[in-house]
Short mmCIF file of C-alpha atoms and ligand atoms in Angstrom, two decimals:
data_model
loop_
_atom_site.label_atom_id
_atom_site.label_comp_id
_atom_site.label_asym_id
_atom_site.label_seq_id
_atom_site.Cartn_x
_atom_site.Cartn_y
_atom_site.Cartn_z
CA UNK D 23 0.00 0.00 0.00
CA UNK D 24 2.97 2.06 0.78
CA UNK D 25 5.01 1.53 -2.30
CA UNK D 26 6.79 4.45 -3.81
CA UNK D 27 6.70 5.46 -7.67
CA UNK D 28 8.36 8.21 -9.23
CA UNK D 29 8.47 8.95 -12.91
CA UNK D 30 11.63 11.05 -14.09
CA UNK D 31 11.51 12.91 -17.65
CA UNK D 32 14.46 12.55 -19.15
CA UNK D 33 16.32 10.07 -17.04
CA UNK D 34 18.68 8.51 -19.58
CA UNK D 35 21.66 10.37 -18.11
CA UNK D 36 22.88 13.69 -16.83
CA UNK D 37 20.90 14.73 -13.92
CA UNK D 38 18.11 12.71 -14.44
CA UNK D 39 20.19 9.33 -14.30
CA UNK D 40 21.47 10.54 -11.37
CA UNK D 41 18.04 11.16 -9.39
CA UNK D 42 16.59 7.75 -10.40
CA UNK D 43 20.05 6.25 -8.97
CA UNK D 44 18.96 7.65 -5.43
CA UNK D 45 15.31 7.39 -5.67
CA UNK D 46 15.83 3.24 -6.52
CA UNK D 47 18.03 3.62 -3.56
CA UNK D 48 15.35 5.03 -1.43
CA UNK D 49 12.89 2.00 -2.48
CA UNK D 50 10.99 4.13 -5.34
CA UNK D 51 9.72 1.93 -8.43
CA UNK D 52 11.45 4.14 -11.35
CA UNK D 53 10.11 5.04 -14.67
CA UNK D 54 12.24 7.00 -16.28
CA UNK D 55 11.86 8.47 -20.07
CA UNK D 56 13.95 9.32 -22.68
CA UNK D 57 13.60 10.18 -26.27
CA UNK D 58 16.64 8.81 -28.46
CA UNK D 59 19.20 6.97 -26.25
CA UNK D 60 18.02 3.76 -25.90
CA UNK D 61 21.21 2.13 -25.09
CA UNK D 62 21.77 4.87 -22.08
CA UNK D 63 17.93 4.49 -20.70
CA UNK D 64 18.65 0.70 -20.67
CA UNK D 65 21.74 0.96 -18.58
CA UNK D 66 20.04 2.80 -15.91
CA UNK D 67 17.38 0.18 -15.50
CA UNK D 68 19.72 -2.19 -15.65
CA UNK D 69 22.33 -0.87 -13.32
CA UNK D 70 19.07 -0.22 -11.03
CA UNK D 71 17.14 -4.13 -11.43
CA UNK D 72 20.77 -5.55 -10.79
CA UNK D 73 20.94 -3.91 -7.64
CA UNK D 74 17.56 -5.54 -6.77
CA UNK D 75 15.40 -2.28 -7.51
CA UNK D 76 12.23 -1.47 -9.78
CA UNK D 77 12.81 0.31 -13.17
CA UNK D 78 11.67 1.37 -16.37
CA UNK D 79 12.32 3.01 -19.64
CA UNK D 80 9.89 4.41 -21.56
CA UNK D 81 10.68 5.69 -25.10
CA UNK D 82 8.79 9.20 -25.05
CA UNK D 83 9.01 12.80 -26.01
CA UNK D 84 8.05 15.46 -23.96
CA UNK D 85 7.12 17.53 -26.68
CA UNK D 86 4.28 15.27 -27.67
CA UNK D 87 1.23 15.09 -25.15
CA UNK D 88 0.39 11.28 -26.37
CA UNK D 89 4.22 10.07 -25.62
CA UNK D 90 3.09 11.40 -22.02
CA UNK D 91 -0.33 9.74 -21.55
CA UNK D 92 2.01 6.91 -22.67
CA UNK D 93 4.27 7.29 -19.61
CA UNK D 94 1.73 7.57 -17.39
CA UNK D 95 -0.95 5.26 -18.21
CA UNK D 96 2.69 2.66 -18.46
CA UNK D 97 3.01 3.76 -15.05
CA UNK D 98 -0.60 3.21 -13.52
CA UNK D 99 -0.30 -0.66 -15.01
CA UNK D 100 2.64 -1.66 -14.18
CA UNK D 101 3.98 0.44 -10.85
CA UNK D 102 0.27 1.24 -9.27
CA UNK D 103 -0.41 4.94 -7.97
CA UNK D 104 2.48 7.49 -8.57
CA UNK D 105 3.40 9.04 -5.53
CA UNK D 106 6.88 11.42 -7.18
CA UNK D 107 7.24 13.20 -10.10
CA UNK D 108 10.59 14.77 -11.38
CA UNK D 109 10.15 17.25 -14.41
CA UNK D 110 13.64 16.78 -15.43
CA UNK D 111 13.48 16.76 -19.39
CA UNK D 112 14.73 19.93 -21.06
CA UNK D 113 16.84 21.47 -23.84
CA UNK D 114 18.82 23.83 -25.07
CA UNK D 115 20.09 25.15 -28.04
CA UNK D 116 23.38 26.61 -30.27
CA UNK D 117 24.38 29.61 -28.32
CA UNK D 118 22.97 32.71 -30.09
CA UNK D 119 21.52 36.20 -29.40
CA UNK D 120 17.75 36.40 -29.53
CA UNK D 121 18.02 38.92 -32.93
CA UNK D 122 19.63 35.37 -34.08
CA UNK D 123 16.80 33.11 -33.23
CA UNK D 124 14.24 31.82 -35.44
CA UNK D 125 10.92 31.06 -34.66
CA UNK D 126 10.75 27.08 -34.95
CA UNK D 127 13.60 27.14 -32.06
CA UNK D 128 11.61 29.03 -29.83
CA UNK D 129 8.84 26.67 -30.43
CA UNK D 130 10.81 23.95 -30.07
CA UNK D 131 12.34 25.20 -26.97
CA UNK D 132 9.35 26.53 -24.98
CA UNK D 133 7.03 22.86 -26.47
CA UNK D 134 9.39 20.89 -24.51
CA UNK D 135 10.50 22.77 -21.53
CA UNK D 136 7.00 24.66 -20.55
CA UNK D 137 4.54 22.90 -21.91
CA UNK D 138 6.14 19.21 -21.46
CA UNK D 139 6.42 20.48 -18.11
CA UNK D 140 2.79 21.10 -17.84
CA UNK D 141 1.16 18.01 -19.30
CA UNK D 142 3.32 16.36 -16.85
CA UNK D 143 2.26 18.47 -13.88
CA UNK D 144 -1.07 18.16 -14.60
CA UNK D 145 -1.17 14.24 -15.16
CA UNK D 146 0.61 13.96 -11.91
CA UNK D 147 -2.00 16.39 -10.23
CA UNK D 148 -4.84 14.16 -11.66
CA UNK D 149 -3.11 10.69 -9.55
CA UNK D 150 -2.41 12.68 -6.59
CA UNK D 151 -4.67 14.98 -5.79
CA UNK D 152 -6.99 13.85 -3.06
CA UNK D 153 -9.51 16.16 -4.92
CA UNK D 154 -9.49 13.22 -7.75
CA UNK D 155 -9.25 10.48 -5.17
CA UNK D 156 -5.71 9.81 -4.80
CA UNK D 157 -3.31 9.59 -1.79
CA UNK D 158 -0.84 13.00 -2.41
CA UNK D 159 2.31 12.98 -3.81
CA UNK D 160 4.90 15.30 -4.11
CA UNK D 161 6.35 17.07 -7.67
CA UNK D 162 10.00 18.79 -8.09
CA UNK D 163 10.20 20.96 -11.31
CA UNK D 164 13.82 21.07 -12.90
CA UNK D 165 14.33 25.10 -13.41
CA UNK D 166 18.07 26.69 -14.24
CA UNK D 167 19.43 29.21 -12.42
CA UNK D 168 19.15 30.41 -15.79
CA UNK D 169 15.86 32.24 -14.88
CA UNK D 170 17.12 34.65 -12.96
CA UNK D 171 20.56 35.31 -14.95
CA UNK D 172 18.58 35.76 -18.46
CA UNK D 173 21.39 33.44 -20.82
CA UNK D 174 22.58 36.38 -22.57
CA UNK D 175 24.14 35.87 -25.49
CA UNK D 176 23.48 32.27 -25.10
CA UNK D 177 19.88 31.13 -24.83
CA UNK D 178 17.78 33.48 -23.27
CA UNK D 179 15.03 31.47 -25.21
CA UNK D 180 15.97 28.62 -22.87
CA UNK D 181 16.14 30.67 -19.50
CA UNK D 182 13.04 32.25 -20.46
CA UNK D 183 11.40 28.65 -20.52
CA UNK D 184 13.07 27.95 -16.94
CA UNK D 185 11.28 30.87 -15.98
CA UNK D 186 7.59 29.64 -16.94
CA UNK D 187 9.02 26.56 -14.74
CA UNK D 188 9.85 28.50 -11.94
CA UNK D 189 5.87 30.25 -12.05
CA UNK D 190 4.26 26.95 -12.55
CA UNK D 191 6.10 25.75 -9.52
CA UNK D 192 5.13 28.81 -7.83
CA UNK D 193 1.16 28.82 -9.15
CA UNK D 194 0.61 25.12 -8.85
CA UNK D 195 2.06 24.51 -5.50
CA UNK D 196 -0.69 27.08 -4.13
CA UNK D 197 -3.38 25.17 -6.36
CA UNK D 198 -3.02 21.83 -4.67
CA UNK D 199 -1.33 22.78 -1.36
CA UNK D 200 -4.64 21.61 0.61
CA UNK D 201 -4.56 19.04 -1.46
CA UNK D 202 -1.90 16.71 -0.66
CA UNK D 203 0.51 17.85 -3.07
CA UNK D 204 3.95 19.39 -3.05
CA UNK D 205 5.01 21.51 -5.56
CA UNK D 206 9.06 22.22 -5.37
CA UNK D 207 11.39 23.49 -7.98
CA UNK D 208 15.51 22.87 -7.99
CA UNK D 209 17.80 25.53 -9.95
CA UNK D 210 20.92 24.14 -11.25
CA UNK D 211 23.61 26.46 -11.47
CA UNK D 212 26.35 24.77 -13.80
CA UNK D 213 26.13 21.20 -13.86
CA UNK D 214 29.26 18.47 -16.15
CA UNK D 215 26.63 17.06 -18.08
CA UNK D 216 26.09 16.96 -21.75
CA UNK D 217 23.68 19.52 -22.39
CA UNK D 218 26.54 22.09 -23.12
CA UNK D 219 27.37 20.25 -25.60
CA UNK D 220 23.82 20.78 -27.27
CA UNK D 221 24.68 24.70 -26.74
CA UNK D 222 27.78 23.95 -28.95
CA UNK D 223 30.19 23.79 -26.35
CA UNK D 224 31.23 21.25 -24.24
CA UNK D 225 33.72 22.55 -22.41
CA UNK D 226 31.41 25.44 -20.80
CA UNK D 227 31.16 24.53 -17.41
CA UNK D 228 35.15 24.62 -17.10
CA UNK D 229 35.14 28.19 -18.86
CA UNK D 230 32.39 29.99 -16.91
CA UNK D 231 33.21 27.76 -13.09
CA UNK D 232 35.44 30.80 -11.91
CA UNK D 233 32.25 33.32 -11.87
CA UNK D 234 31.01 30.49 -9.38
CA UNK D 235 31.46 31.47 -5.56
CA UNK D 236 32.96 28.35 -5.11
CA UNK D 237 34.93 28.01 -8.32
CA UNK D 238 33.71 24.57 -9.55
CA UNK D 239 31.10 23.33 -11.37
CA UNK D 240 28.46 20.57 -9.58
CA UNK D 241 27.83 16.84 -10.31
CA UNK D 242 24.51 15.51 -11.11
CA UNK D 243 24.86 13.53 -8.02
CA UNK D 244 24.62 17.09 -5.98
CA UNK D 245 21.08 17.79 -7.73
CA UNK D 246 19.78 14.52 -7.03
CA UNK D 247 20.37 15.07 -3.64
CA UNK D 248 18.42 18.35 -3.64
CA UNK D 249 15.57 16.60 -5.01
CA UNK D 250 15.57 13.54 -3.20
CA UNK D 251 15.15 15.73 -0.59
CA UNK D 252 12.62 18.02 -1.79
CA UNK D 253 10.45 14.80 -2.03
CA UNK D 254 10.96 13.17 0.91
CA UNK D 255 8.38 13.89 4.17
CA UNK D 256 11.83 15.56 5.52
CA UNK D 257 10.33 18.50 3.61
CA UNK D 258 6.97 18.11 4.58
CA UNK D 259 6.08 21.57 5.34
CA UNK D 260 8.16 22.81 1.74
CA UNK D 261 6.28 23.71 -1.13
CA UNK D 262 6.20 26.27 -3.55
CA UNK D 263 9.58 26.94 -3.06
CA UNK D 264 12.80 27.24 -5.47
CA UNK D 265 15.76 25.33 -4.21
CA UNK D 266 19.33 26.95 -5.78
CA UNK D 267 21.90 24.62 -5.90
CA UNK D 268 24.91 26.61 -7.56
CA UNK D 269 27.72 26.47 -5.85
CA UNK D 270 26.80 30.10 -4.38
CA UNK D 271 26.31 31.58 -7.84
P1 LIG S 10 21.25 16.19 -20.51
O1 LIG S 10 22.50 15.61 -19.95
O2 LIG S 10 21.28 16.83 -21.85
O3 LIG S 10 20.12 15.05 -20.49
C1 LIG S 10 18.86 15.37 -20.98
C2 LIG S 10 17.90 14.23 -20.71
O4 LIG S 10 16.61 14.63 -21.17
C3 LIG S 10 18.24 12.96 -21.46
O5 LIG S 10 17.79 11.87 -20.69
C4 LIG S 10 17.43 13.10 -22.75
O6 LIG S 10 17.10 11.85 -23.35
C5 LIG S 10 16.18 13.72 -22.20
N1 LIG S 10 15.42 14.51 -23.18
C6 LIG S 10 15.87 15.46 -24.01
N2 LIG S 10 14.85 15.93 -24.77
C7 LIG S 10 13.75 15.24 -24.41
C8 LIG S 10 12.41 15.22 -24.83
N3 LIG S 10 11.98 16.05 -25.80
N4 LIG S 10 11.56 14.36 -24.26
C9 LIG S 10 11.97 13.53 -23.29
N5 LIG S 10 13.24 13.48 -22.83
C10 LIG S 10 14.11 14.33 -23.40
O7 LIG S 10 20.65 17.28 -19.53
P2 LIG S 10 20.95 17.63 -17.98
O8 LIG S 10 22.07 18.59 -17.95
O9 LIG S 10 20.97 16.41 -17.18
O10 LIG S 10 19.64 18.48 -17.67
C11 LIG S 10 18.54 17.99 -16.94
C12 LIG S 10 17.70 19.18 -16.53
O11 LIG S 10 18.51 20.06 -15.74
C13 LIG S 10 17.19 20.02 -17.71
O12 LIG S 10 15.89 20.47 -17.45
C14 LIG S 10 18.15 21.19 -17.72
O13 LIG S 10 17.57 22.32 -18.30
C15 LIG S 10 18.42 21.37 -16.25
N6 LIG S 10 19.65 22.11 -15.96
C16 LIG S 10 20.87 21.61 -16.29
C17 LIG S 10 22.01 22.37 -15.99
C18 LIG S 10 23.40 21.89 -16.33
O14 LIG S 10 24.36 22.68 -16.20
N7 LIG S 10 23.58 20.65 -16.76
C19 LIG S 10 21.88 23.61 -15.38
C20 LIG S 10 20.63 24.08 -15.07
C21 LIG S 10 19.51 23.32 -15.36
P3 LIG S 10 18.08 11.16 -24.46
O15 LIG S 10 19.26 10.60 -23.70
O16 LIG S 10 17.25 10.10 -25.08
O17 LIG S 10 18.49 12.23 -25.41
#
């Protein structure tokens, strides 16, 4: 009756990999999705089953609001009643100005990052929420410290889009706070994952660490941690709130 599920966009590596690593840990049945690495989703259910855990990979983009349902209704037949979600799934773009961007980018950007974010949010309200029967639950949104420093010059499109996060976080928490629900939101600062690489550069977490307070960059395994904790009863009376984890940045 007790068991714990938690479904984690994007959860084929980076920070996502990283947050079903502890969550299987901490006894959570793991769904996580991903939308082309196949070979990388697989590896962290198996790393996670070997260990004598529950996981699985679902093939889905977050773009798409039927690869979703798919997630979810996966999740409701084979793991029972979601009790986590973890809007981790985003992207980013080439580094440009905005007078640079077209307008199929910013579609592209704000489909995935806002409005996958939503369909999630609101699929996950629909199993939770004691005002549709369920049994609570608790949600952490995946901003970027990005939202508050704009990405100029490199994708403001992007930090825009972790802004909408940071108001849904914000909006919804208040929505379903009577409701059983917790609504949380964790801000990466600069993380060594490969999403720079998507922005055309790799390397960009070693060029930009010495604007960071404490002059490194952050592992994956130091957002899971936040989130982990975000969802756990430890944070029972935390919601609405927007957790920076940046090194002091
Ligand atoms: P990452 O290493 O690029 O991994 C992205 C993950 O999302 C992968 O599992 C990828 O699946 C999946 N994904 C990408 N597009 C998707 C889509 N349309 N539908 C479903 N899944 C999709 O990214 P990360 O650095 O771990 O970032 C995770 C989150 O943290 C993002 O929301 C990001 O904005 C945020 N963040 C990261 C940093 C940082 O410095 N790394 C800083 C601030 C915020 P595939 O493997 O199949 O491609």
């Amino acid at each position: 009756m007790n068991r714990k599920v938690m479904i984690i966009t994007g959860g084929s590596r980076g920070i996502g990999a990283e947050i079903a690593a502890l969550a299987a840990l901490e006894d959570y049945a793991v769904c996580i999705s991903y939308v082309q690495n196949q070979a990388a989703a697989e590896a962290v259910v198996d790393t996670i089953v070997r260990s004598g855990g529950e996981a699985m990979a679902v093939k889905a983009d977050v773009a798409v609001e039927s690869d979703i349902l798919r997630i979810f209704d996966t999740v409701d037949r084979q793991f029972g009643p979601l009790t986590a979600l973890v809007n981790n799934a985003g992207i980013l773009e080439k580094q440009m100005r905005v007078d640079q961007m077209d307008v199929a980018r910013m579609q592209r950007i704000f489909t995935t990052n806002i409005i996958g974010s939503f369909v999630c949010a609101r699929e996950a309200v629909k199993r939770m929420s004691t005002l549709h029967g369920g049994h609570g639950g608790a949600i952490v949104n995946i901003s970027s410290i990005a939202a508050r420093a704009g990405g100029p010059g490199e994708y403001v499109d992007y930090a825009a889009s972790k802004g909408a996060i940071d108001t849904l976080t914000i909006g919804l928490a208040k929505e379903v706070a009577t409701e059983g629900v917790r609504v949380n939101g964790v801000r990466p600062g600069v993380i060594y994952t490969e999403i720079h690489a998507s922005g055309g550069e790799p390397g960009r977490v070693d060029r930009v660490k010495s604007a960071v307070p404490m002059q490194r960059g952050g592992q994956p395994v130091e957002i899971a941690q936040a989130v982990m904790w975000l969802l756990s009863d430890k944070a029972s009376y935390v919601t609405g709130s927007l957790l920076d984890v940046t090194g002091g940045r």
